[in-house]
């Protein structure tokens, strides 16, 4: 797809009038490239002290593609999802910072919102009591997203008299964490990939994602819009929307720290309500109309630069 797709698109856009092309994929083509992940940063986060070379041929290929994309300045503009990602791109590849614009992911605040009816319906379908403490985890890579830390935290909380229920949404198989479920299976609800995930957010009291690496997890912004306090690691662009102590708390990739923050949220209902209110308010900074306006201005700049020759 990288090579053949790039050649096909170049051929298709060769003749005027040439469109403004926004690339979100692996193609090495486009006026604007939206950086959904930076592979060099991902590998650096997972690299052990004894292993300095990428662990697979695929990783080497993706790194080479990433190097070509930025070093050859294939795109007029680069869109980073956060200020931290912009700094990483500039530092690693020597990109002119003036050509890198920060435009975060957006969220539909009408779709993702507190909804008592959905809360009652989903809890009933999962046989969760109306007053039970519930956390939700949303992510497709259970290993990288830190689900095992959350499961271990549940056992710690159980020893302290807090029986937490957990909803897990994502494509990964429960078999990936089967060994971590001993004793808590009945309180962990795997619902798979959901097109109606907004109802599952509504059924929860807090969103937890102790991820080991992420660029800008959209699930966190969706959870904010649903009025959920966030418990997330300080990775990638998460700090763009999680304000520690205001709409949630930063956690470490450590079960004890996750358990401590969860207990902090659930032992103080009034504090949890304050965090939830501020979460919803924070989400309103990331609505799609705001994001679209920023992208529209960038498209206009591409068109203007063409007219300037």
PDB file of C-alpha atoms in Angstrom, residues 4 72 120 148 158 170 182 185 191 219 233 256 265 270 277 297:
ATOM      1  CA  UNK A   4       1.859   1.129  -4.996  1.00  0.00           C
ATOM      2  CA  UNK A  72      12.609  14.537   2.179  1.00  0.00           C
ATOM      3  CA  UNK A 120     -29.357   1.974  33.361  1.00  0.00           C
ATOM      4  CA  UNK A 148      -2.959  -5.865  33.294  1.00  0.00           C
ATOM      5  CA  UNK A 158     -10.779  -5.918  46.718  1.00  0.00           C
ATOM      6  CA  UNK A 170     -11.671  -3.306  22.407  1.00  0.00           C
ATOM      7  CA  UNK A 182      -8.060 -15.054  38.672  1.00  0.00           C
ATOM      8  CA  UNK A 185     -13.601 -12.816  36.395  1.00  0.00           C
ATOM      9  CA  UNK A 191     -17.752  -6.318  25.457  1.00  0.00           C
ATOM     10  CA  UNK A 219     -10.938   7.306  23.959  1.00  0.00           C
ATOM     11  CA  UNK A 233      -0.537   7.960  32.168  1.00  0.00           C
ATOM     12  CA  UNK A 256      -0.484   0.145  43.316  1.00  0.00           C
ATOM     13  CA  UNK A 265     -11.982   8.817  43.314  1.00  0.00           C
ATOM     14  CA  UNK A 270     -18.495  14.734  45.993  1.00  0.00           C
ATOM     15  CA  UNK A 277     -18.289  18.237  35.768  1.00  0.00           C
ATOM     16  CA  UNK A 297      -7.462  27.351   7.670  1.00  0.00           C
TER      17      UNK A 297
END
